[in-house]
XYZ file of C-alpha atoms in Angstrom:
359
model
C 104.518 93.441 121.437
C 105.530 96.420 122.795
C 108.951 98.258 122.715
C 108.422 100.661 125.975
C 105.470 101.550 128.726
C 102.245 103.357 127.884
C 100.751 106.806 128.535
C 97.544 110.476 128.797
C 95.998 113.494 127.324
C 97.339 116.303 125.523
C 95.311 119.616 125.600
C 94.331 119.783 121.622
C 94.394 123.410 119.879
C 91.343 124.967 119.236
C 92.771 127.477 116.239
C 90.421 127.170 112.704
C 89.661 123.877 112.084
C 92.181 122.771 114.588
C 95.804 121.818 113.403
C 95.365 122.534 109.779
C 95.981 118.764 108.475
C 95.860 120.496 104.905
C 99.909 121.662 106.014
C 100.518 118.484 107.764
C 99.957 116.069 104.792
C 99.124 116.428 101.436
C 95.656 115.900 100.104
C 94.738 112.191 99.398
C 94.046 111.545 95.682
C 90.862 110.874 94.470
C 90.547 107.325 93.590
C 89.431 106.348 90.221
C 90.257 109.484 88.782
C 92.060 109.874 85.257
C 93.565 113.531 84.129
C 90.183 114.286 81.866
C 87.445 113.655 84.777
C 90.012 115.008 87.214
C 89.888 118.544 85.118
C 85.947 118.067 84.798
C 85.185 117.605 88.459
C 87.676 120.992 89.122
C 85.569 122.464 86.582
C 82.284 121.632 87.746
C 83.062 121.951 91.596
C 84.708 125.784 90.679
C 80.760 125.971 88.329
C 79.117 125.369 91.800
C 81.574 127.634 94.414
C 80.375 130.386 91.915
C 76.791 129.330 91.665
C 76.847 129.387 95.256
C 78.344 132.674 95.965
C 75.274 134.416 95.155
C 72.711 135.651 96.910
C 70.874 133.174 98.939
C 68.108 132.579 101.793
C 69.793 131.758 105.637
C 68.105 128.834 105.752
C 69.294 127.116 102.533
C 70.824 123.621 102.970
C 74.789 123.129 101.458
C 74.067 121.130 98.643
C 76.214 118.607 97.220
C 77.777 117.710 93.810
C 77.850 114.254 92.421
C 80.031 113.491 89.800
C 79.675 109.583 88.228
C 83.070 108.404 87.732
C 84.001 104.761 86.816
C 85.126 102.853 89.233
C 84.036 105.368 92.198
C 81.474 107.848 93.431
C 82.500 111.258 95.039
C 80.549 113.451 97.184
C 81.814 116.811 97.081
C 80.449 119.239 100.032
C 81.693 122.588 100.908
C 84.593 122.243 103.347
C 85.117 118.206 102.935
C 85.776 115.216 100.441
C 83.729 111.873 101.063
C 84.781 108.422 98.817
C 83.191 105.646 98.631
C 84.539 102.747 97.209
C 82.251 101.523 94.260
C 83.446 98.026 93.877
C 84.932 98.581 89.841
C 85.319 95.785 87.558
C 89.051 95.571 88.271
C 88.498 93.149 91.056
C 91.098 95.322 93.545
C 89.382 95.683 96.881
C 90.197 99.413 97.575
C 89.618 100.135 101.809
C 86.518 102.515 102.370
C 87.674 105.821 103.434
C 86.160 107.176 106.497
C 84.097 110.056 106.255
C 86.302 113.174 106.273
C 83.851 116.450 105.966
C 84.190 119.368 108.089
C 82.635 117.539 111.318
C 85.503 114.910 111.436
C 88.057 115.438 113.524
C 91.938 116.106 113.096
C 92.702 112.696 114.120
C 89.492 111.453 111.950
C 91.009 112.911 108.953
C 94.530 111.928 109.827
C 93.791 108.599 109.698
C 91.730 108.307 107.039
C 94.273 109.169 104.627
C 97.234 107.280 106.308
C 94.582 104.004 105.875
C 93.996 104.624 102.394
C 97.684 105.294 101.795
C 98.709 101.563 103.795
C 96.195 99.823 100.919
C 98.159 100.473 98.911
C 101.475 99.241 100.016
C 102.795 95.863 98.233
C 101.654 92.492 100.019
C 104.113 91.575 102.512
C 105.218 88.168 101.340
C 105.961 85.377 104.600
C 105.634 81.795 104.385
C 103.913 79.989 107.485
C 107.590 78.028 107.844
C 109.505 81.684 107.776
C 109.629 83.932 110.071
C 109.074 87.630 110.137
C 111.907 89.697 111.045
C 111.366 92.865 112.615
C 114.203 95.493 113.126
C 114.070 98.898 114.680
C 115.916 101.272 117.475
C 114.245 101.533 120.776
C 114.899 103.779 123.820
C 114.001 103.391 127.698
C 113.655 105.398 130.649
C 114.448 104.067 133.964
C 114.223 105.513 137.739
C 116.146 103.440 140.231
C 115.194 102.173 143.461
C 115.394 104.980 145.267
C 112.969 107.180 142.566
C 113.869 110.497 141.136
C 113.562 111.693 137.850
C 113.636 109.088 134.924
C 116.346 108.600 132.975
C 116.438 107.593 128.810
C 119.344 105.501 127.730
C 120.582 105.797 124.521
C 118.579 104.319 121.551
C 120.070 100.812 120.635
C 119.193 98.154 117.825
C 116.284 95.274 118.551
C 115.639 92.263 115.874
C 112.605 90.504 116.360
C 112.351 87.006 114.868
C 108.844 85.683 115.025
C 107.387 82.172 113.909
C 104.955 83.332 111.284
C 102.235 80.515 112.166
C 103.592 80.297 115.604
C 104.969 76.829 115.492
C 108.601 77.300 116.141
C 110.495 79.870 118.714
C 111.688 82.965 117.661
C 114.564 85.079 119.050
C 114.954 88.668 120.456
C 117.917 90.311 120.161
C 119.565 93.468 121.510
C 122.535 95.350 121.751
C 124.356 94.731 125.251
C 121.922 92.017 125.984
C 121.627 88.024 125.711
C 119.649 86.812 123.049
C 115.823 85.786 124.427
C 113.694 82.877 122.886
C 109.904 84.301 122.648
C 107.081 81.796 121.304
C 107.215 78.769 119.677
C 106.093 75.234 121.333
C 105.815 75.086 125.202
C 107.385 71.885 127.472
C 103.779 69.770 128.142
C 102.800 70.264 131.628
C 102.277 67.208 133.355
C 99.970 66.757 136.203
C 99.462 64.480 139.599
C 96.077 62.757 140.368
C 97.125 61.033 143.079
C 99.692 60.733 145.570
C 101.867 58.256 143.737
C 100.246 57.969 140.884
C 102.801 58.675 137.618
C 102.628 61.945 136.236
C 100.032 62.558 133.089
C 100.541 65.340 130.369
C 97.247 67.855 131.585
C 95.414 69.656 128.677
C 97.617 72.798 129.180
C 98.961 73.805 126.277
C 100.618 77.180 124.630
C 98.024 80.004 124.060
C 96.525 79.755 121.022
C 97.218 83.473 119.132
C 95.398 86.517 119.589
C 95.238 90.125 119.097
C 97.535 89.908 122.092
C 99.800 87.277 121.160
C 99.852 87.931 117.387
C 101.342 85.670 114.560
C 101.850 87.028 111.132
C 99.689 84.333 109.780
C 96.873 84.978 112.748
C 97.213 89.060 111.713
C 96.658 88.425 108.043
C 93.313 86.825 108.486
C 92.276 89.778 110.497
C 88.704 90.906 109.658
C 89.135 93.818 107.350
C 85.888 95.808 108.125
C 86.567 98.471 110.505
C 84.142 98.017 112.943
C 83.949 94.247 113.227
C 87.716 94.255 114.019
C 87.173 96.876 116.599
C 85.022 94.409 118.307
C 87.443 91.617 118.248
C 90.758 93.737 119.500
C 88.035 95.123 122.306
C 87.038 91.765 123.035
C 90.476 90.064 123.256
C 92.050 92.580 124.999
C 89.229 92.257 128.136
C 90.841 92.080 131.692
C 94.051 94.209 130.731
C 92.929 97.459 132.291
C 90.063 99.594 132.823
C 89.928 101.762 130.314
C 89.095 99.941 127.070
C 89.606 102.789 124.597
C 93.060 102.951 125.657
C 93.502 98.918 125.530
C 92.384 98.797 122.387
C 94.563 101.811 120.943
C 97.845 100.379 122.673
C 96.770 97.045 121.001
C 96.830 97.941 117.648
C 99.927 100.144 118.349
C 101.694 96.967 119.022
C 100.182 95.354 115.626
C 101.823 98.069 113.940
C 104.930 98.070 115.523
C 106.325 94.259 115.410
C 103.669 92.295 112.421
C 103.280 92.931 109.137
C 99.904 92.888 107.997
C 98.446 92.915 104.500
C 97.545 96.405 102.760
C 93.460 95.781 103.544
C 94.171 94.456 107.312
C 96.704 97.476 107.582
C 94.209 100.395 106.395
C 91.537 98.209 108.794
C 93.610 99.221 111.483
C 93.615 102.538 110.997
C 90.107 102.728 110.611
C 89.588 101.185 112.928
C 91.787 103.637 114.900
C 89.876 106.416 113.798
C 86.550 105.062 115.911
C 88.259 104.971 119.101
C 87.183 108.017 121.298
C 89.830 111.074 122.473
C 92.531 110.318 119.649
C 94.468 113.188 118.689
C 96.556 114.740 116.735
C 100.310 115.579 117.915
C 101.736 118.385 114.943
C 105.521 117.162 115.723
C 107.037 114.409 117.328
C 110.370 112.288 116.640
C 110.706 108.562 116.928
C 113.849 106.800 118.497
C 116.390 107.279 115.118
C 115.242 110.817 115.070
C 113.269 110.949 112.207
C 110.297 114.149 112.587
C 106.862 113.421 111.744
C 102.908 113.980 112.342
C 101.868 111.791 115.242
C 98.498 110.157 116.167
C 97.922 109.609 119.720
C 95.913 109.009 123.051
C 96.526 109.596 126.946
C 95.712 107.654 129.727
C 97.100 107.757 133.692
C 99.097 110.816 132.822
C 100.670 109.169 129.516
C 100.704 110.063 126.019
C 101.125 107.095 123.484
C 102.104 108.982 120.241
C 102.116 106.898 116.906
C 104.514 108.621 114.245
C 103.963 108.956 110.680
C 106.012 110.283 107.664
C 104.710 113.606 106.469
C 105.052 112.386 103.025
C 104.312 109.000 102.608
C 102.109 108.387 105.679
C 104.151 105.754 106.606
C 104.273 103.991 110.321
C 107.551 105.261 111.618
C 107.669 104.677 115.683
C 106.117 105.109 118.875
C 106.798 107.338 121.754
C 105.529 107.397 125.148
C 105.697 111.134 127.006
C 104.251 111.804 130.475
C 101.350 114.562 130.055
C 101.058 115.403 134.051
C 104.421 115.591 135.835
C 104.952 112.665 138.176
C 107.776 111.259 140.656
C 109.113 110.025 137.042
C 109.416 114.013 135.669
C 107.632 116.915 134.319
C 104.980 117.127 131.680
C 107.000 116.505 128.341
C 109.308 113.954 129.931
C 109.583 111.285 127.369
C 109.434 107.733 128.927
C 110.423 105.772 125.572
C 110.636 105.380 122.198
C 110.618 103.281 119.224
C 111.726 103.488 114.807
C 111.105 100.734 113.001
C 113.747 100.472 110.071
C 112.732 96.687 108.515
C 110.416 94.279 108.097
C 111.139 91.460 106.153
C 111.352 87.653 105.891
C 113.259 85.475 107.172
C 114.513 81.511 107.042
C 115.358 80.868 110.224
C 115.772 82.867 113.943
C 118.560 84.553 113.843
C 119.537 84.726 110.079
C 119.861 88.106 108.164
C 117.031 88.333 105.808
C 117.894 88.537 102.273
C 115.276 91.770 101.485
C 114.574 94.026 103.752
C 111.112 96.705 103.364
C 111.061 99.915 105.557
């Protein structure tokens, strides 16, 4: 669910090869790799840079090296990395990297190595009778009746406790607010036939869960190929707004925010990410508990939704929503909201600290 309101466009810098992700994050390791064959491929790729410093026709094609390694194949061209997950004999089911050469984009790239890095986080461990606990600082921005410029409050603390198979209600919680119930069984609706007749439960019931009314047990069955699950956050996510690049990008913001999916479903998401059209790359940006990072993001109606990784570790750090055309709600830069999360864990019962926490 979401912690704030959504956003549009940010001109994107046209300097080199764009932002230069080689400063914002680290290269991704080659998978597979052990020191040895890691030496020999250096060797043998710096064999071919001087092979192919010579003399040459115009019209020759790049060629590529292939180096055989165990448990995966790498295609090394001039000016990008491409692997491909070979399927080894350790029965691990690795996430297949999008393709990252010198054609992909900033936010192609980007993503591609936050996915394979979120494959290889541990498995989030919830019972169907638990709930998942979700705890992070948010910030809004109000106008009042009257308009004018919008204000942000101060960031303040929400807990999220959601049914994991959606049986049972789950609380909200927030500092200087009442505690909310959110899911969980509905009253039966009861309907009249007749005049007079007695009232009869009607097959209304509560919605079953979807990409838009997630459960942690409905999120960790998630399709794991890239484009299939595409498809189904497209398809369940019909209705909610015109533009369906921009549904289906604020979707699986919201999956990241407040679930926990497995490693696979996790690096499906940002694959899956990585297909949706005008997603770019924001160098800077700083989530609700002030913590700097790269951001990944897309505009729509004059907003910007900006999703904030860790330099470092490529992990999912927050959200932030910033107006891209200046409005009766500010100028250009205004930012509308904003979101950390600082836990995810597991949890007994609504309400209850969890005993472990994982950031």
């Amino acid at each position: 669910m979401s912690t704030f309101p959504r956003r549009a466009a940010r001109p994107r810098p046209e300097d080199g090869d764009g932002l230069g992700l080689g400063g914002l994050l680290p290269p991704p390791p080659v998978p597979g790799l052990d020191r040895d064959r890691e030496l020999l491929l250096k060797e043998a790729l710096m064999n071919q840079a001087s092979h192919d410093s010579a003399p040459r026709p115009a019209a020759r094609r790049r060629r590529l090296l292939w180096v055989a390694v165990p448990t995966a194949v790498c295609a090394l061209a001039i000016g990008g990395i491409v692997a491909v997950n070979g399927g080894g004999s350790s029965g691990t089911d690795e996430p297949q990297a999008v393709v990252t050469g010198p054609l992909a984009s900033d936010a192609v790239r980007l993503l591609d190595r936050i996915a394979v890095a979120a494959g290889k986080t541990p498995q989030p461990s919830v019972r169907a009778d638990q709930f998942l606990y979700v705890e992070s600082k948010v910030a809004y921005a109000g106008q009042s009746a009257a308009g004018g410029l919008a204000a942000t409050a101060p960031a303040h603390t929400r807990q999220v406790w959601l049914s994991a198979d959606g049986s049972k209600a789950g609380l909200i919680r927030e500092d200087g607010q009442p505690d909310s119930t959110v899911g969980g069984a509905t009253p039966p609706v009861y309907a009249i036939e007749s005049r007079g007749a007695a009232p009869k439960p009607s097959s209304a019931g509560p919605n079953p869960p979807s990409v838009t009314n997630p459960t942690h047990v409905f999120v960790a069955a998630l399709p794991t190929a890239p484009d299939a699950l595409l498809k189904l956050i497209r398809d369940e996510t019909r209705g909610q707004g015109t533009d369906a690049d921009q549904r289906a990008f604020t979707a699986i913001g919201e999956l990241l925010a407040e679930t926990w999916a497995p490693p696979q479903v996790s690096a499906a998401l940002y694959q899956a990410a990585a297909r949706i059209p005008g997603v770019t790359v924001v160098p800077s940006a700083t989530d609700a508990a002030g913590r700097e990072g790269v951001a990944v993001a897309r505009s729509a109606q004059g907003r910007e939704t900006q999703w904030i990784f860790d330099r470092a570790t490529h992990t999912f750090l927050g959200e932030r929503t910033v107006l891209v055309e200046t409005s009766d709600a500010g100028p250009a830069g205004t930012v509308l909201g904003s979101s950390a999360v600082l836990a995810k864990a597991a949890a007994d019962r609504a309400g209850d600290a969890p005993k472990a926490r994982t950031t």
